[in-house]
């Protein structure tokens, strides 16, 4: 990758991170200090997840060499997307998102398990790409850091009597959105590396 392309990639990733803060700002100012299921932050998270799923399933369709790895990654993010859309699935039945996520995960496991040797080789190959580290960093931000940093008990201890739930929500959703942007950046970079071959 040339220096110019590296600079453009950095600017794109920096813009994505700045967009996270912009979404939070819009939600705070126009949604009356509430980050609801219909907030800009939540909608952007869902669009980012949809894009990640699309990228990996498209790679699975187009490139045999890493097909099963991409099916697994795409299926994992599809399950995460279904979880993010829990309010929509609650219209069917409360908690029904879990069953849809399980179905998506099971469907994504079928071919990779049938071809498990190729799948393991492809996963090992993926871990050696620079995009794997960025994807894992994003997942850590989403699944671990945002949950721990957004714990209500922590924010009660920090703010004492000045506790306001919106602060906790903004921090948690901001960390989560940042993680999603890292995963999107990794997915786009990974896609571009395939397109270059």
GROMACS .gro file of C-alpha atoms in nm:
model
  197
    1UNK     CA    1   0.000   0.000   0.000
    2UNK     CA    2   0.140   0.337  -0.097
    3UNK     CA    3   0.183   0.617   0.153
    4UNK     CA    4  -0.099   0.809  -0.015
    5UNK     CA    5  -0.337   0.512   0.013
    6UNK     CA    6  -0.233   0.462   0.375
    7UNK     CA    7  -0.307   0.827   0.448
    8UNK     CA    8  -0.648   0.797   0.280
    9UNK     CA    9  -0.723   0.485   0.485
   10UNK     CA   10  -0.628   0.669   0.803
   11UNK     CA   11  -0.846   0.967   0.712
   12UNK     CA   12  -1.137   0.736   0.635
   13UNK     CA   13  -1.101   0.556   0.968
   14UNK     CA   14  -1.062   0.888   1.154
   15UNK     CA   15  -1.376   1.021   0.985
   16UNK     CA   16  -1.568   0.708   1.087
   17UNK     CA   17  -1.460   0.759   1.448
   18UNK     CA   18  -1.557   1.127   1.436
   19UNK     CA   19  -1.893   1.025   1.292
   20UNK     CA   20  -1.953   0.817   1.607
   21UNK     CA   21  -1.922   1.129   1.821
   22UNK     CA   22  -2.141   1.327   1.580
   23UNK     CA   23  -2.416   1.064   1.608
   24UNK     CA   24  -2.403   1.080   1.987
   25UNK     CA   25  -2.416   1.461   1.974
   26UNK     CA   26  -2.723   1.451   1.747
   27UNK     CA   27  -2.896   1.201   1.976
   28UNK     CA   28  -2.829   1.409   2.286
   29UNK     CA   29  -2.942   1.735   2.127
   30UNK     CA   30  -3.241   1.615   1.926
   31UNK     CA   31  -3.362   1.308   2.116
   32UNK     CA   32  -3.389   1.483   2.452
   33UNK     CA   33  -3.084   1.317   2.611
   34UNK     CA   34  -3.206   0.972   2.513
   35UNK     CA   35  -3.033   0.708   2.304
   36UNK     CA   36  -3.333   0.498   2.207
   37UNK     CA   37  -3.371   0.211   1.961
   38UNK     CA   38  -3.462   0.472   1.698
   39UNK     CA   39  -3.168   0.702   1.769
   40UNK     CA   40  -2.913   0.791   1.504
   41UNK     CA   41  -2.645   0.604   1.700
   42UNK     CA   42  -2.845   0.279   1.700
   43UNK     CA   43  -2.943   0.313   1.334
   44UNK     CA   44  -2.581   0.373   1.231
   45UNK     CA   45  -2.470   0.070   1.435
   46UNK     CA   46  -2.725  -0.142   1.249
   47UNK     CA   47  -2.616  -0.005   0.910
   48UNK     CA   48  -2.251  -0.069   0.993
   49UNK     CA   49  -2.330  -0.428   1.095
   50UNK     CA   50  -2.532  -0.477   0.776
   51UNK     CA   51  -2.236  -0.355   0.571
   52UNK     CA   52  -1.995  -0.588   0.752
   53UNK     CA   53  -2.228  -0.884   0.694
   54UNK     CA   54  -2.263  -0.792   0.326
   55UNK     CA   55  -1.885  -0.760   0.279
   56UNK     CA   56  -1.807  -1.099   0.429
   57UNK     CA   57  -2.087  -1.285   0.253
   58UNK     CA   58  -1.984  -1.124  -0.075
   59UNK     CA   59  -1.623  -1.233  -0.017
   60UNK     CA   60  -1.750  -1.584   0.062
   61UNK     CA   61  -1.936  -1.592  -0.267
   62UNK     CA   62  -1.656  -1.448  -0.480
   63UNK     CA   63  -1.340  -1.608  -0.336
   64UNK     CA   64  -1.321  -1.983  -0.283
   65UNK     CA   65  -0.986  -1.964  -0.108
   66UNK     CA   66  -1.138  -1.810   0.208
   67UNK     CA   67  -1.506  -1.901   0.163
   68UNK     CA   68  -1.567  -2.083   0.492
   69UNK     CA   69  -1.383  -1.824   0.699
   70UNK     CA   70  -1.597  -1.548   0.549
   71UNK     CA   71  -1.916  -1.746   0.604
   72UNK     CA   72  -1.825  -1.778   0.973
   73UNK     CA   73  -1.734  -1.412   1.014
   74UNK     CA   74  -2.041  -1.298   0.820
   75UNK     CA   75  -2.266  -1.528   1.024
   76UNK     CA   76  -2.119  -1.403   1.350
   77UNK     CA   77  -2.188  -1.042   1.257
   78UNK     CA   78  -2.534  -1.136   1.130
   79UNK     CA   79  -2.612  -1.274   1.477
   80UNK     CA   80  -2.483  -0.946   1.625
   81UNK     CA   81  -2.706  -0.750   1.383
   82UNK     CA   82  -3.008  -0.954   1.488
   83UNK     CA   83  -2.924  -0.875   1.851
   84UNK     CA   84  -2.904  -0.504   1.771
   85UNK     CA   85  -3.247  -0.530   1.608
   86UNK     CA   86  -3.399  -0.680   1.923
   87UNK     CA   87  -3.668  -0.410   1.942
   88UNK     CA   88  -3.788  -0.508   1.595
   89UNK     CA   89  -3.796  -0.877   1.686
   90UNK     CA   90  -3.977  -0.793   2.012
   91UNK     CA   91  -4.275  -0.699   1.792
   92UNK     CA   92  -4.299  -1.071   1.710
   93UNK     CA   93  -4.241  -1.189   2.065
   94UNK     CA   94  -4.030  -1.057   2.351
   95UNK     CA   95  -3.682  -1.208   2.328
   96UNK     CA   96  -3.746  -1.371   1.990
   97UNK     CA   97  -3.424  -1.215   1.857
   98UNK     CA   98  -3.238  -1.495   2.035
   99UNK     CA   99  -3.402  -1.765   1.822
  100UNK     CA  100  -3.335  -1.576   1.500
  101UNK     CA  101  -2.972  -1.519   1.602
  102UNK     CA  102  -2.932  -1.889   1.686
  103UNK     CA  103  -3.078  -1.989   1.349
  104UNK     CA  104  -2.841  -1.750   1.169
  105UNK     CA  105  -2.545  -1.885   1.367
  106UNK     CA  106  -2.638  -2.247   1.298
  107UNK     CA  107  -2.685  -2.182   0.926
  108UNK     CA  108  -2.347  -2.008   0.915
  109UNK     CA  109  -2.185  -2.311   1.081
  110UNK     CA  110  -2.314  -2.581   0.842
  111UNK     CA  111  -2.068  -2.552   0.550
  112UNK     CA  112  -1.767  -2.454   0.759
  113UNK     CA  113  -1.822  -2.758   0.983
  114UNK     CA  114  -1.868  -2.992   0.687
  115UNK     CA  115  -1.536  -2.864   0.550
  116UNK     CA  116  -1.373  -2.816   0.889
  117UNK     CA  117  -1.013  -2.878   0.774
  118UNK     CA  118  -1.037  -2.608   0.508
  119UNK     CA  119  -1.218  -2.384   0.756
  120UNK     CA  120  -0.940  -2.417   1.014
  121UNK     CA  121  -0.674  -2.348   0.750
  122UNK     CA  122  -0.866  -2.043   0.629
  123UNK     CA  123  -0.915  -1.910   0.982
  124UNK     CA  124  -0.543  -1.955   1.048
  125UNK     CA  125  -0.468  -1.767   0.727
  126UNK     CA  126  -0.705  -1.486   0.828
  127UNK     CA  127  -0.533  -1.446   1.165
  128UNK     CA  128  -0.212  -1.362   0.978
  129UNK     CA  129  -0.366  -1.064   0.798
  130UNK     CA  130  -0.331  -0.711   0.938
  131UNK     CA  131  -0.710  -0.679   0.935
  132UNK     CA  132  -0.758  -0.960   1.186
  133UNK     CA  133  -0.598  -0.757   1.466
  134UNK     CA  134  -0.817  -0.458   1.391
  135UNK     CA  135  -1.130  -0.675   1.380
  136UNK     CA  136  -1.042  -0.835   1.714
  137UNK     CA  137  -0.978  -0.489   1.863
  138UNK     CA  138  -1.323  -0.381   1.749
  139UNK     CA  139  -1.486  -0.691   1.895
  140UNK     CA  140  -1.308  -0.634   2.227
  141UNK     CA  141  -1.439  -0.276   2.232
  142UNK     CA  142  -1.794  -0.396   2.155
  143UNK     CA  143  -1.824  -0.712   2.359
  144UNK     CA  144  -1.596  -0.645   2.657
  145UNK     CA  145  -1.487  -0.284   2.705
  146UNK     CA  146  -1.821  -0.113   2.634
  147UNK     CA  147  -2.002  -0.353   2.869
  148UNK     CA  148  -1.753  -0.313   3.152
  149UNK     CA  149  -1.709   0.061   3.107
  150UNK     CA  150  -2.086   0.105   3.084
  151UNK     CA  151  -2.165  -0.075   3.410
  152UNK     CA  152  -2.416   0.120   3.613
  153UNK     CA  153  -2.233   0.048   3.939
  154UNK     CA  154  -1.914   0.202   3.803
  155UNK     CA  155  -2.095   0.522   3.703
  156UNK     CA  156  -2.275   0.544   4.037
  157UNK     CA  157  -1.935   0.521   4.207
  158UNK     CA  158  -1.783   0.785   3.978
  159UNK     CA  159  -2.070   1.036   3.985
  160UNK     CA  160  -2.219   0.961   4.329
  161UNK     CA  161  -2.526   1.179   4.378
  162UNK     CA  162  -2.469   1.342   4.040
  163UNK     CA  163  -2.545   1.016   3.857
  164UNK     CA  164  -2.735   1.071   3.536
  165UNK     CA  165  -2.816   0.763   3.328
  166UNK     CA  166  -2.753   0.943   2.999
  167UNK     CA  167  -2.380   0.972   3.083
  168UNK     CA  168  -2.352   0.596   3.126
  169UNK     CA  169  -2.552   0.535   2.806
  170UNK     CA  170  -2.344   0.777   2.599
  171UNK     CA  171  -2.019   0.621   2.717
  172UNK     CA  172  -2.141   0.266   2.658
  173UNK     CA  173  -2.295   0.337   2.316
  174UNK     CA  174  -1.994   0.546   2.216
  175UNK     CA  175  -1.751   0.265   2.298
  176UNK     CA  176  -1.974   0.017   2.119
  177UNK     CA  177  -2.002   0.239   1.809
  178UNK     CA  178  -1.626   0.291   1.807
  179UNK     CA  179  -1.582  -0.087   1.809
  180UNK     CA  180  -1.825  -0.124   1.521
  181UNK     CA  181  -1.629   0.133   1.321
  182UNK     CA  182  -1.306  -0.060   1.386
  183UNK     CA  183  -1.475  -0.377   1.260
  184UNK     CA  184  -1.606  -0.193   0.955
  185UNK     CA  185  -1.260  -0.050   0.882
  186UNK     CA  186  -1.111  -0.400   0.914
  187UNK     CA  187  -1.377  -0.550   0.687
  188UNK     CA  188  -1.332  -0.283   0.420
  189UNK     CA  189  -0.954  -0.319   0.437
  190UNK     CA  190  -0.982  -0.697   0.413
  191UNK     CA  191  -1.218  -0.664   0.116
  192UNK     CA  192  -0.983  -0.423  -0.058
  193UNK     CA  193  -0.691  -0.661  -0.006
  194UNK     CA  194  -0.890  -0.930  -0.189
  195UNK     CA  195  -0.989  -0.692  -0.465
  196UNK     CA  196  -0.620  -0.612  -0.514
  197UNK     CA  197  -0.536  -0.978  -0.579
   0.00000   0.00000   0.00000
